[in-house]
Short mmCIF file of N, CA, C and O in Angstrom, two decimals:
data_model
loop_
_atom_site.label_atom_id
_atom_site.label_comp_id
_atom_site.label_asym_id
_atom_site.label_seq_id
_atom_site.Cartn_x
_atom_site.Cartn_y
_atom_site.Cartn_z
N GLN A 29 -9.26 -11.56 14.25
CA GLN A 29 -9.59 -10.43 13.06
C GLN A 29 -8.78 -9.42 13.31
O GLN A 29 -8.59 -8.84 14.25
N VAL A 30 -8.14 -8.82 12.32
CA VAL A 30 -7.10 -7.61 12.26
C VAL A 30 -8.02 -6.50 11.46
O VAL A 30 -8.44 -6.64 10.28
N GLN A 31 -8.08 -5.46 12.23
CA GLN A 31 -8.62 -4.23 11.73
C GLN A 31 -7.41 -3.24 11.07
O GLN A 31 -6.39 -3.31 11.49
N LEU A 32 -7.52 -2.89 9.97
CA LEU A 32 -6.73 -2.01 9.11
C LEU A 32 -7.52 -0.86 8.81
O LEU A 32 -8.62 -0.43 8.21
N VAL A 33 -6.74 0.20 9.20
CA VAL A 33 -7.12 1.79 9.01
C VAL A 33 -6.20 2.60 8.19
O VAL A 33 -5.17 3.08 8.84
N GLU A 34 -6.66 2.95 7.16
CA GLU A 34 -5.82 3.83 6.37
C GLU A 34 -6.19 5.30 6.49
O GLU A 34 -7.24 5.77 6.83
N SER A 35 -5.03 5.92 6.14
CA SER A 35 -5.18 7.46 6.31
C SER A 35 -4.11 8.44 5.42
O SER A 35 -2.83 7.44 5.05
N GLY A 36 -4.21 9.47 5.15
CA GLY A 36 -3.27 10.26 4.37
C GLY A 36 -3.47 10.53 3.08
O GLY A 36 -2.77 11.17 2.44
N GLY A 37 -4.34 10.07 2.51
CA GLY A 37 -4.84 10.25 1.14
C GLY A 37 -5.25 11.76 0.98
O GLY A 37 -5.44 12.19 1.81
N GLY A 38 -5.47 12.21 -0.18
CA GLY A 38 -5.74 13.47 -0.50
C GLY A 38 -5.41 13.91 -2.01
O GLY A 38 -5.30 13.06 -2.94
N SER A 39 -5.79 15.21 -2.31
CA SER A 39 -5.36 15.58 -3.65
C SER A 39 -4.18 16.43 -3.87
O SER A 39 -3.78 17.32 -2.85
N VAL A 40 -3.14 16.20 -4.59
CA VAL A 40 -2.13 16.91 -4.76
C VAL A 40 -1.71 17.01 -6.54
O VAL A 40 -2.30 16.28 -7.36
N GLN A 41 -0.95 17.98 -6.56
CA GLN A 41 -0.50 18.04 -8.15
C GLN A 41 0.40 17.32 -8.49
O GLN A 41 1.24 16.64 -7.61
N ALA A 42 0.67 17.02 -9.87
CA ALA A 42 1.62 15.97 -10.42
C ALA A 42 2.96 16.72 -9.87
O ALA A 42 3.05 17.64 -9.95
N GLY A 43 4.01 15.67 -9.64
CA GLY A 43 4.94 16.04 -9.06
C GLY A 43 5.42 16.26 -7.54
O GLY A 43 6.24 16.07 -7.18
N GLY A 44 4.03 16.21 -6.98
CA GLY A 44 4.05 16.32 -5.45
C GLY A 44 4.37 15.00 -4.74
O GLY A 44 4.30 13.79 -5.29
N SER A 45 3.92 14.85 -3.50
CA SER A 45 4.29 13.68 -2.53
C SER A 45 2.91 13.75 -1.42
O SER A 45 2.34 14.66 -1.22
N LEU A 46 2.81 12.57 -1.19
CA LEU A 46 1.80 12.24 -0.19
C LEU A 46 2.40 10.86 0.67
O LEU A 46 3.23 10.23 -0.04
N ARG A 47 2.12 10.94 1.83
CA ARG A 47 2.31 9.73 2.60
C ARG A 47 1.04 9.06 3.35
O ARG A 47 0.44 9.63 4.02
N LEU A 48 0.94 7.89 3.02
CA LEU A 48 -0.25 7.06 3.43
C LEU A 48 0.19 6.24 4.60
O LEU A 48 1.49 5.89 4.61
N SER A 49 -0.62 6.16 5.54
CA SER A 49 -0.63 5.04 6.96
C SER A 49 -1.51 4.06 6.82
O SER A 49 -2.87 4.39 6.41
N CYS A 50 -1.31 3.17 7.48
CA CYS A 50 -2.41 2.18 7.73
C CYS A 50 -2.18 1.62 9.13
O CYS A 50 -0.84 0.91 9.53
N ALA A 51 -2.91 1.67 10.31
CA ALA A 51 -2.97 1.29 11.43
C ALA A 51 -3.55 0.00 11.50
O ALA A 51 -4.53 -0.08 11.28
N ALA A 52 -2.87 -1.06 12.03
CA ALA A 52 -3.26 -2.36 12.11
C ALA A 52 -3.39 -2.57 13.79
O ALA A 52 -2.85 -2.12 14.46
N SER A 53 -4.64 -3.20 13.95
CA SER A 53 -5.00 -3.44 15.21
C SER A 53 -4.26 -4.47 16.09
O SER A 53 -4.25 -4.86 17.11
N ALA A 54 -3.44 -5.25 15.15
CA ALA A 54 -2.65 -6.30 15.65
C ALA A 54 -1.40 -6.73 14.72
O ALA A 54 -1.23 -6.26 13.58
N TYR A 55 -0.49 -7.50 15.24
CA TYR A 55 0.82 -7.66 14.39
C TYR A 55 0.37 -8.64 13.27
O TYR A 55 -0.45 -9.35 13.55
N THR A 56 0.78 -8.48 12.08
CA THR A 56 0.73 -9.39 10.98
C THR A 56 1.98 -9.76 10.18
O THR A 56 2.91 -8.82 10.63
N VAL A 57 2.22 -10.71 9.65
CA VAL A 57 3.57 -10.92 9.02
C VAL A 57 3.86 -10.34 7.91
O VAL A 57 5.05 -9.64 7.87
N ASN A 58 3.04 -10.21 7.03
CA ASN A 58 3.17 -9.33 5.65
C ASN A 58 2.24 -8.18 5.62
O ASN A 58 0.85 -8.50 6.03
N MET A 59 2.61 -7.15 4.95
CA MET A 59 1.83 -6.16 4.69
C MET A 59 1.94 -5.48 3.33
O MET A 59 3.05 -5.46 2.89
N GLY A 60 0.89 -4.81 2.79
CA GLY A 60 1.15 -4.53 1.25
C GLY A 60 0.03 -3.29 1.18
O GLY A 60 -0.78 -3.09 1.64
N TRP A 61 0.46 -2.73 -0.02
CA TRP A 61 -0.41 -1.43 -0.40
C TRP A 61 -1.00 -2.08 -2.02
O TRP A 61 -0.36 -2.38 -2.75
N PHE A 62 -2.10 -1.90 -2.15
CA PHE A 62 -2.69 -1.83 -3.45
C PHE A 62 -3.62 -0.92 -4.00
O PHE A 62 -3.88 0.18 -3.10
N ARG A 63 -3.99 -0.61 -5.14
CA ARG A 63 -4.73 0.50 -5.61
C ARG A 63 -5.64 0.12 -6.56
O ARG A 63 -5.56 -0.88 -7.42
N GLN A 64 -6.91 0.94 -6.87
CA GLN A 64 -7.62 0.22 -7.64
C GLN A 64 -8.63 1.72 -8.28
O GLN A 64 -8.86 2.41 -7.51
N VAL A 65 -8.57 1.70 -9.54
CA VAL A 65 -9.60 2.75 -10.12
C VAL A 65 -10.75 2.14 -10.54
O VAL A 65 -10.81 0.97 -11.25
N PRO A 66 -11.70 2.88 -10.41
CA PRO A 66 -13.36 2.26 -10.89
C PRO A 66 -13.04 1.82 -12.10
O PRO A 66 -12.63 2.53 -13.37
N GLY A 67 -13.84 0.54 -12.51
CA GLY A 67 -13.61 0.07 -13.99
C GLY A 67 -12.66 -0.81 -14.11
O GLY A 67 -12.64 -1.49 -15.10
N LYS A 68 -11.76 -0.61 -13.12
CA LYS A 68 -10.31 -1.51 -13.56
C LYS A 68 -9.77 -2.52 -12.56
O LYS A 68 -10.53 -2.43 -11.32
N GLU A 69 -9.18 -3.45 -12.91
CA GLU A 69 -8.80 -4.39 -11.86
C GLU A 69 -7.68 -3.97 -10.78
O GLU A 69 -7.03 -2.85 -10.87
N ARG A 70 -7.83 -4.37 -9.50
CA ARG A 70 -6.94 -3.86 -8.35
C ARG A 70 -5.57 -4.42 -8.91
O ARG A 70 -5.30 -5.35 -9.35
N GLU A 71 -4.66 -3.37 -8.53
CA GLU A 71 -3.29 -3.83 -9.07
C GLU A 71 -2.37 -3.43 -7.48
O GLU A 71 -2.66 -2.95 -6.77
N GLY A 72 -1.49 -4.33 -7.55
CA GLY A 72 -0.40 -4.29 -6.29
C GLY A 72 0.52 -3.19 -6.59
O GLY A 72 0.84 -2.87 -7.80
N VAL A 73 0.91 -2.46 -5.32
CA VAL A 73 1.72 -1.45 -5.49
C VAL A 73 3.09 -1.78 -4.74
O VAL A 73 4.39 -1.79 -5.22
N ALA A 74 3.21 -2.21 -3.62
CA ALA A 74 4.30 -2.69 -2.89
C ALA A 74 4.22 -3.67 -1.60
O ALA A 74 2.68 -3.59 -1.17
N SER A 75 4.75 -4.16 -0.92
CA SER A 75 4.63 -4.99 0.03
C SER A 75 6.11 -5.28 0.82
O SER A 75 6.91 -5.07 0.39
N VAL A 76 5.78 -5.47 2.00
CA VAL A 76 6.88 -5.66 2.96
C VAL A 76 6.57 -6.94 3.77
O VAL A 76 5.39 -7.07 4.33
N THR A 77 7.68 -7.71 4.40
CA THR A 77 7.89 -8.83 4.82
C THR A 77 7.97 -8.65 6.36
O THR A 77 8.41 -7.72 6.78
N ARG A 78 8.05 -9.88 7.01
CA ARG A 78 8.20 -9.89 8.56
C ARG A 78 9.67 -9.26 8.57
O ARG A 78 9.68 -8.43 9.70
N ASP A 79 10.56 -9.50 8.09
CA ASP A 79 11.80 -9.02 8.09
C ASP A 79 12.30 -7.88 7.62
O ASP A 79 13.31 -7.52 7.38
N LEU A 80 11.00 -7.13 7.22
CA LEU A 80 11.26 -5.89 6.37
C LEU A 80 11.67 -5.76 5.11
O LEU A 80 12.32 -4.79 4.54
N SER A 81 11.77 -6.88 4.32
CA SER A 81 12.29 -6.89 3.11
C SER A 81 11.17 -6.42 2.38
O SER A 81 9.75 -6.53 2.53
N THR A 82 11.38 -5.39 1.26
CA THR A 82 10.38 -4.58 0.60
C THR A 82 10.43 -5.00 -1.02
O THR A 82 11.52 -5.67 -1.46
N SER A 83 9.37 -4.84 -1.64
CA SER A 83 9.33 -5.20 -3.23
C SER A 83 7.94 -4.25 -3.74
O SER A 83 7.25 -4.04 -3.06
N TYR A 84 8.23 -3.72 -5.05
CA TYR A 84 7.54 -2.98 -5.71
C TYR A 84 7.33 -3.12 -6.74
O TYR A 84 7.71 -3.99 -7.77
N ALA A 85 5.85 -2.89 -7.19
CA ALA A 85 5.64 -3.11 -8.84
C ALA A 85 6.49 -1.96 -9.74
O ALA A 85 6.76 -0.97 -9.12
N ASP A 86 6.72 -2.41 -10.83
CA ASP A 86 7.57 -1.71 -11.85
C ASP A 86 6.92 0.00 -12.04
O ASP A 86 7.78 0.59 -12.04
N SER A 87 5.54 0.01 -11.86
CA SER A 87 4.96 1.31 -11.92
C SER A 87 5.42 2.32 -11.10
O SER A 87 5.21 3.40 -11.24
N VAL A 88 5.95 1.71 -10.01
CA VAL A 88 5.93 2.80 -8.91
C VAL A 88 7.52 2.93 -8.37
O VAL A 88 7.94 3.74 -7.66
N LYS A 89 8.22 1.78 -8.62
CA LYS A 89 9.51 1.59 -8.35
C LYS A 89 10.56 2.93 -8.65
O LYS A 89 10.58 3.40 -9.49
N GLY A 90 11.08 3.47 -7.57
CA GLY A 90 11.97 4.61 -7.55
C GLY A 90 11.32 5.63 -7.08
O GLY A 90 11.91 6.88 -6.81
N ARG A 91 9.87 5.82 -6.90
CA ARG A 91 9.04 6.65 -6.82
C ARG A 91 8.42 6.46 -5.30
O ARG A 91 8.36 7.48 -4.41
N PHE A 92 7.96 5.51 -4.90
CA PHE A 92 7.32 5.03 -3.81
C PHE A 92 8.11 4.41 -2.78
O PHE A 92 8.89 3.44 -3.22
N THR A 93 7.90 4.27 -1.52
CA THR A 93 8.87 3.62 -0.62
C THR A 93 7.78 3.14 0.56
O THR A 93 7.21 3.95 1.06
N ILE A 94 7.74 1.70 0.73
CA ILE A 94 6.94 1.33 1.63
C ILE A 94 7.68 0.98 3.16
O ILE A 94 8.95 0.63 2.94
N SER A 95 7.33 1.53 4.08
CA SER A 95 8.01 1.11 5.40
C SER A 95 6.87 0.33 6.50
O SER A 95 5.66 0.91 6.38
N LYS A 96 7.33 -0.18 7.50
CA LYS A 96 6.50 -0.55 8.53
C LYS A 96 7.10 -0.71 9.86
O LYS A 96 8.43 -0.80 9.94
N ASP A 97 6.58 -0.09 10.83
CA ASP A 97 6.79 0.14 12.04
C ASP A 97 6.40 -0.92 12.89
O ASP A 97 4.93 -1.00 13.28
N ASN A 98 7.11 -1.98 13.05
CA ASN A 98 6.59 -3.29 14.12
C ASN A 98 5.96 -2.85 15.29
O ASN A 98 5.06 -3.24 15.63
N ALA A 99 6.65 -1.92 16.06
CA ALA A 99 6.36 -1.70 17.44
C ALA A 99 5.03 -0.91 17.34
O ALA A 99 4.07 -1.13 18.41
N LYS A 100 4.64 -0.06 16.22
CA LYS A 100 3.41 0.42 16.22
C LYS A 100 2.18 -0.29 15.37
O LYS A 100 1.11 0.32 15.24
N ASN A 101 2.65 -1.27 14.62
CA ASN A 101 1.60 -2.09 13.89
C ASN A 101 1.28 -1.13 12.72
O ASN A 101 0.11 -1.25 12.26
N THR A 102 2.23 -0.18 12.17
CA THR A 102 1.62 0.74 11.31
C THR A 102 2.74 0.63 9.74
O THR A 102 3.69 0.29 10.29
N LEU A 103 1.79 0.42 8.75
CA LEU A 103 2.38 0.59 7.74
C LEU A 103 2.36 2.03 6.85
O LEU A 103 1.49 2.47 7.05
N TYR A 104 3.44 2.20 6.28
CA TYR A 104 3.57 3.57 5.45
C TYR A 104 3.79 3.40 3.99
O TYR A 104 4.31 2.34 3.62
N LEU A 105 3.34 4.24 3.24
CA LEU A 105 3.90 4.26 1.93
C LEU A 105 4.00 6.13 1.27
O LEU A 105 3.27 6.58 1.42
N GLN A 106 5.43 6.01 1.56
CA GLN A 106 5.62 7.75 0.90
C GLN A 106 5.59 7.48 -0.70
O GLN A 106 6.46 6.74 -1.29
N MET A 107 5.06 8.49 -0.96
CA MET A 107 4.84 8.46 -2.46
C MET A 107 5.61 9.90 -2.94
O MET A 107 4.77 10.99 -2.63
N ASN A 108 6.41 9.73 -3.89
CA ASN A 108 7.16 10.96 -4.43
C ASN A 108 6.83 11.01 -5.95
O ASN A 108 6.38 10.09 -6.35
N SER A 109 7.28 12.07 -6.64
CA SER A 109 6.86 12.38 -7.79
C SER A 109 5.63 11.86 -8.49
O SER A 109 5.64 10.89 -9.37
N LEU A 110 4.71 12.08 -7.82
CA LEU A 110 3.20 11.55 -8.01
C LEU A 110 2.99 11.99 -9.70
O LEU A 110 3.34 13.01 -10.01
N LYS A 111 2.28 10.81 -10.29
CA LYS A 111 1.75 11.29 -11.28
C LYS A 111 0.23 10.99 -11.48
O LYS A 111 -0.06 10.36 -10.87
N HIS A 112 -0.57 11.55 -12.57
CA HIS A 112 -1.85 11.49 -12.79
C HIS A 112 -2.35 9.85 -12.80
O HIS A 112 -3.31 9.91 -12.19
N GLU A 113 -1.73 9.28 -13.57
CA GLU A 113 -1.86 7.90 -13.32
C GLU A 113 -1.76 7.25 -12.01
O GLU A 113 -2.28 5.98 -11.93
N ASP A 114 -1.56 7.81 -11.04
CA ASP A 114 -1.20 7.11 -9.66
C ASP A 114 -2.69 7.51 -9.15
O ASP A 114 -2.71 6.91 -7.93
N THR A 115 -3.46 8.12 -9.51
CA THR A 115 -5.03 8.34 -8.98
C THR A 115 -5.72 7.27 -8.99
O THR A 115 -5.72 6.26 -9.81
N ALA A 116 -5.91 6.96 -7.67
CA ALA A 116 -6.78 5.57 -7.25
C ALA A 116 -7.17 5.61 -6.06
O ALA A 116 -6.84 6.65 -5.16
N MET A 117 -7.87 4.75 -5.71
CA MET A 117 -8.31 4.46 -4.16
C MET A 117 -7.02 3.45 -3.57
O MET A 117 -6.97 2.49 -4.45
N TYR A 118 -6.48 3.61 -2.55
CA TYR A 118 -5.40 3.04 -2.20
C TYR A 118 -5.91 2.16 -0.89
O TYR A 118 -6.56 2.81 0.44
N TYR A 119 -5.57 0.99 -1.00
CA TYR A 119 -5.81 0.03 0.27
C TYR A 119 -4.78 -0.62 0.80
O TYR A 119 -3.83 -1.03 -0.06
N CYS A 120 -4.66 -0.85 2.08
CA CYS A 120 -3.87 -1.39 2.74
C CYS A 120 -4.25 -2.92 2.88
O CYS A 120 -5.50 -3.42 3.27
N ALA A 121 -3.49 -3.90 3.00
CA ALA A 121 -3.67 -5.18 3.38
C ALA A 121 -2.80 -5.85 3.90
O ALA A 121 -1.75 -5.28 4.10
N ALA A 122 -3.13 -7.10 4.66
CA ALA A 122 -2.26 -7.74 5.84
C ALA A 122 -2.49 -9.32 5.45
O ALA A 122 -3.69 -9.62 5.24
N GLY A 123 -1.44 -10.03 6.07
CA GLY A 123 -1.73 -11.64 5.97
C GLY A 123 -0.45 -12.31 6.29
O GLY A 123 0.36 -11.90 6.86
N GLU A 124 -0.53 -13.55 5.83
CA GLU A 124 0.60 -14.25 6.20
C GLU A 124 1.70 -14.36 5.28
O GLU A 124 1.76 -13.33 4.53
N TYR A 125 2.56 -15.21 5.30
CA TYR A 125 3.75 -15.11 4.19
C TYR A 125 3.68 -14.90 2.92
O TYR A 125 4.11 -14.48 2.16
N GLY A 126 2.23 -15.51 2.33
CA GLY A 126 2.15 -15.26 0.80
C GLY A 126 1.51 -13.89 0.38
O GLY A 126 1.18 -13.69 -0.53
N CYS A 127 1.40 -13.18 1.26
CA CYS A 127 0.58 -11.92 1.12
C CYS A 127 1.68 -10.78 0.75
O CYS A 127 2.50 -10.51 1.36
N THR A 128 1.59 -10.57 -0.70
CA THR A 128 2.62 -9.62 -1.43
C THR A 128 1.84 -8.84 -2.41
O THR A 128 0.80 -9.30 -2.75
N TRP A 129 2.52 -7.95 -2.98
CA TRP A 129 1.95 -7.03 -3.82
C TRP A 129 1.36 -7.83 -5.27
O TRP A 129 0.30 -7.45 -5.82
N TRP A 130 2.12 -8.89 -5.50
CA TRP A 130 1.51 -9.56 -6.64
C TRP A 130 0.76 -10.84 -6.43
O TRP A 130 0.54 -11.78 -7.19
N ARG A 131 0.24 -11.04 -5.14
CA ARG A 131 -0.62 -12.04 -4.69
C ARG A 131 -1.46 -11.75 -3.48
O ARG A 131 -1.51 -12.10 -2.37
N SER A 132 -2.52 -10.72 -4.02
CA SER A 132 -3.46 -10.23 -3.25
C SER A 132 -4.37 -11.22 -2.46
O SER A 132 -4.81 -11.05 -1.41
N SER A 133 -4.46 -12.36 -3.22
CA SER A 133 -5.38 -13.50 -2.86
C SER A 133 -5.09 -14.06 -1.62
O SER A 133 -5.71 -14.65 -1.07
N SER A 134 -3.77 -13.66 -1.04
CA SER A 134 -3.29 -14.38 -0.01
C SER A 134 -3.12 -13.27 1.12
O SER A 134 -2.87 -13.77 2.25
N CYS A 135 -3.70 -12.24 0.88
CA CYS A 135 -4.01 -11.07 2.13
C CYS A 135 -5.33 -11.38 2.44
O CYS A 135 -6.35 -10.87 1.92
N GLY A 136 -5.28 -11.83 3.68
CA GLY A 136 -6.74 -12.05 4.44
C GLY A 136 -7.63 -10.74 5.11
O GLY A 136 -8.77 -10.77 5.22
N TYR A 137 -6.77 -9.72 5.28
CA TYR A 137 -7.36 -8.46 5.91
C TYR A 137 -7.24 -7.13 5.01
O TYR A 137 -5.82 -7.12 4.36
N TRP A 138 -8.38 -6.45 4.69
CA TRP A 138 -7.98 -5.26 4.20
C TRP A 138 -8.53 -4.12 4.82
O TRP A 138 -9.60 -4.40 5.46
N GLY A 139 -8.17 -3.13 4.26
CA GLY A 139 -8.57 -1.78 5.17
C GLY A 139 -9.94 -0.99 4.06
O GLY A 139 -10.41 -1.80 3.08
N GLN A 140 -10.37 -0.26 4.54
CA GLN A 140 -11.73 0.37 3.80
C GLN A 140 -11.01 1.35 2.34
O GLN A 140 -11.53 1.78 1.54
N GLY A 141 -9.91 1.64 2.39
CA GLY A 141 -9.22 2.70 1.44
C GLY A 141 -9.21 3.77 1.44
O GLY A 141 -9.92 4.53 2.63
N THR A 142 -8.26 4.45 1.03
CA THR A 142 -8.03 6.09 1.11
C THR A 142 -7.68 6.53 -0.34
O THR A 142 -7.09 6.09 -1.12
N GLN A 143 -8.44 7.77 -0.87
CA GLN A 143 -8.49 8.20 -1.76
C GLN A 143 -7.34 9.19 -2.35
O GLN A 143 -7.07 10.03 -1.33
N VAL A 144 -6.44 8.69 -3.34
CA VAL A 144 -5.37 9.64 -3.99
C VAL A 144 -5.57 10.12 -5.18
O VAL A 144 -6.02 9.61 -5.97
N THR A 145 -5.60 11.35 -5.56
CA THR A 145 -6.11 12.05 -6.67
C THR A 145 -5.02 13.33 -7.06
O THR A 145 -4.58 14.02 -6.31
N VAL A 146 -4.38 12.94 -8.30
CA VAL A 146 -3.26 13.76 -8.79
C VAL A 146 -3.66 14.20 -9.89
O VAL A 146 -3.87 13.65 -11.04
N SER A 147 -3.67 15.77 -9.93
CA SER A 147 -4.09 16.32 -10.87
C SER A 147 -2.73 16.62 -11.94
O SER A 147 -1.82 17.10 -11.37
N SER A 148 -3.16 16.67 -13.19
CA SER A 148 -1.85 17.08 -14.06
C SER A 148 -1.97 18.36 -14.28
O SER A 148 -2.68 19.21 -14.10
#
């Protein structure tokens, strides 16, 4: 069982930046970030594979950067140029090769989430 613990959420004004972190208790092949607003479906944000290849949802491309430190088993999400619509609970997820931002069902491990609030 892999434990995931997110941190770094908070409140920021539109145009600002935040950096999320996700500490994993063990190595996992793929990791990703997802977000959810109450009353809406969870959506994928970005993911990184074992060989550190990254991919992003169109809504965050060019503004968010996902990275992973394999030595520390830690995942990061640098969020710049934040918009009000980025407000959500952000979740870290991990799993095997199928775990990507567009395939959350293949992510077997999930963190508890960290809230990001962007005021306009």
